[in-house]
Amino acid sequence: MAGSLADQLLHWYDGHARTLPWRQPPGSGQRSDPYGVWLAEVMLQQTTVATAAPYWQRFLSRWPTVQSLAAADEADVLREWAGLGYYARARNLLMAARLVAEAGRFPDSEPGWRALPGIGPYTAAAIAAIALGKPTVALDGNVERVSARLFAVDAPLPAARETLRERLRPHVPARRPGDFAQALMDLGATVCTPRAPRCPACPVRAACAAGSAGIAEAYPVKPARRARPVRHGVAWWIEHQSCVALVRRPAKGLLGGMPTLPGTDWQAEPGCHHPFEADWVREVATIVHGFTHFELRLSIDRADVPARFSHIGDQPLDWTPLDRLAEAGLPTLYARAVEQVIDATLEPVR
Ligand code: SF4
């Protein structure tokens, strides 16, 4: 039984594997270079294969070994990373490369990889399977979906993750575990897709509980939707002679390090608070914005002030001309706020 699912999948993989620059040809028996697999998996954490591939090639031609990456300047690495987003990944990659270079070798186990900065359970398992040939279960989004359907697991994700891991574990073959992991990823990406999975063309349909029952799209089971809590905030549009005061948010936390309008903290109850006395015009615009864990209702209060001042509290102000706000790099929430305020207040307040 343990071999049958693996055999069907590996047979399919031999003829249908996606060609990816960091991969060995299926069935070649060659293990991929840990550095290349690691780099690919980190890039793929938030990025599609098509976007990541040219970055991966540029990185490897500039820093062909982990030692060369370890010796790189962080600024150069971040520059090469520009466009991939989530820059903490690049910083962690560099930190981990320095630890590996210092140790003089790559970790030789899944827990060893897991201990490096920026490497979560999935990435460690994928590297262990693909580069080290360890029989691990590497659960990315594609593999979670395929497994939830294969075993018709009724619990929603992420609570079902451990169940999926346990159901899949006995099927991981001792021979070609890396190809098995990649075959599951490819099956999820090309056949067992989120919508309209191609069950009739699937190599494991006979072994698939949901596919053979014709109810593939009922899995993974969706968690019951919970209403997101609401938070309220007031942003201050402070204007002087066609310039608006911006601040920079603290480096850590939501919208970390980004320029925004100054304003109150975001709280459970609506409230009104202004940083100084002025003829404030209340609620010239209101934005409702969904964050992952809450919904923000941000109202924008406006005051025109007679002079520029340098700070609100200990926050330095950056006075930005109205016609340069679009280039200020505001996050979407505040870009929408700017748009609405400009639409709503074509005339100055005084
Ligand atoms: Fe996915 Fe259908 Fe294949 Fe099952 S039979 S693994 S649901 S594509």
Coordinates of N, CA, C and O and ligand atoms in Angstrom, one line a residue, residues 145-147 149-150 187-188 191-193 197-212 215-217, ligand 1:
R145 N -3.4 20.8 -0.1 CA -4.6 20.6 -0.8 C -4.7 19.2 -1.4 O -5.8 18.5 -1.3
V146 N -3.6 18.7 -2.0 CA -3.7 17.4 -2.6 C -4.0 16.4 -1.5 O -4.8 15.5 -1.6
S147 N -3.3 16.5 -0.3 CA -3.4 15.5 0.7 C -4.8 15.6 1.3 O -5.4 14.5 1.7
R149 N -7.5 16.2 -0.1 CA -8.4 15.5 -1.1 C -8.1 14.0 -1.1 O -9.0 13.2 -1.1
L150 N -6.8 13.7 -1.1 CA -6.5 12.2 -1.2 C -7.1 11.5 0.0 O -7.7 10.4 -0.2
L187 N 1.9 18.0 -8.9 CA 0.5 17.5 -9.0 C -0.5 18.6 -8.6 O -1.5 18.9 -9.2
G188 N -0.2 19.2 -7.4 CA -1.0 20.3 -6.9 C -1.0 21.5 -7.8 O -2.0 22.2 -8.0
V191 N -2.4 19.7 -11.8 CA -3.6 18.8 -12.0 C -4.6 19.0 -10.8 O -5.8 19.3 -11.1
C192 N -4.1 18.9 -9.6 CA -5.0 19.0 -8.5 C -5.1 20.5 -8.0 O -4.7 20.9 -6.9
T193 N -5.6 21.3 -8.9 CA -5.6 22.8 -8.7 C -6.7 23.2 -7.8 O -7.7 22.4 -7.6
P197 N -10.1 20.9 -10.5 CA -9.0 19.9 -10.6 C -9.3 18.9 -11.7 O -10.5 18.6 -11.9
R198 N -8.3 18.4 -12.3 CA -8.5 17.6 -13.5 C -8.4 16.1 -13.0 O -7.5 15.4 -13.4
C199 N -9.4 15.7 -12.3 CA -9.3 14.3 -11.7 C -9.3 13.2 -12.8 O -8.5 12.3 -12.6
P200 N -10.0 13.3 -13.9 CA -9.9 12.3 -14.9 C -8.5 12.0 -15.4 O -8.1 10.9 -15.8
A201 N -7.6 13.1 -15.3 CA -6.3 12.9 -15.8 C -5.3 12.7 -14.7 O -4.1 12.7 -14.9
C202 N -5.8 12.4 -13.5 CA -4.9 12.4 -12.3 C -4.3 11.0 -12.2 O -5.1 10.0 -12.2
P203 N -3.0 10.9 -11.9 CA -2.4 9.5 -11.8 C -2.8 8.8 -10.5 O -2.6 7.6 -10.4
V204 N -3.3 9.5 -9.5 CA -3.6 8.9 -8.2 C -5.1 8.8 -8.0 O -5.5 8.6 -6.8
R205 N -5.9 9.0 -9.0 CA -7.3 9.1 -8.8 C -7.9 7.8 -8.1 O -8.7 8.0 -7.2
A206 N -7.4 6.7 -8.4 CA -7.9 5.4 -7.8 C -7.7 5.4 -6.3 O -8.5 4.9 -5.6
A207 N -6.6 6.1 -5.9 CA -6.3 6.0 -4.5 C -6.9 7.3 -3.7 O -6.7 7.4 -2.5
C208 N -7.6 8.1 -4.5 CA -8.0 9.4 -3.9 C -9.4 9.4 -3.5 O -10.3 9.2 -4.3
A209 N -9.6 9.6 -2.2 CA -11.0 9.5 -1.6 C -11.9 10.6 -2.2 O -13.0 10.2 -2.6
A210 N -11.5 11.8 -2.3 CA -12.4 12.9 -2.8 C -12.5 12.8 -4.3 O -13.6 13.0 -4.8
G211 N -11.4 12.5 -5.0 CA -11.4 12.5 -6.4 C -12.3 11.4 -6.9 O -13.1 11.6 -7.8
S212 N -12.2 10.2 -6.3 CA -12.9 9.1 -6.8 C -14.4 9.2 -6.5 O -15.3 8.7 -7.2
I215 N -15.9 14.6 -5.4 CA -16.2 15.8 -4.6 C -14.9 16.5 -4.2 O -14.7 17.0 -3.1
A216 N -14.0 16.5 -5.2 CA -12.6 17.1 -4.9 C -12.7 18.5 -4.4 O -12.0 18.9 -3.5
E217 N -13.6 19.3 -5.0 CA -13.6 20.7 -4.6 C -14.1 21.0 -3.2 O -14.1 22.1 -2.8
Ligands
SF4_1 FE1 -6.7 15.9 -6.8 FE2 -8.6 14.7 -8.2 FE3 -6.1 13.7 -8.2 FE4 -7.6 13.5 -6.1 S1 -8.0 12.6 -8.1 S2 -5.5 14.1 -6.1 S3 -8.7 15.4 -6.1 S4 -6.8 15.7 -9.0

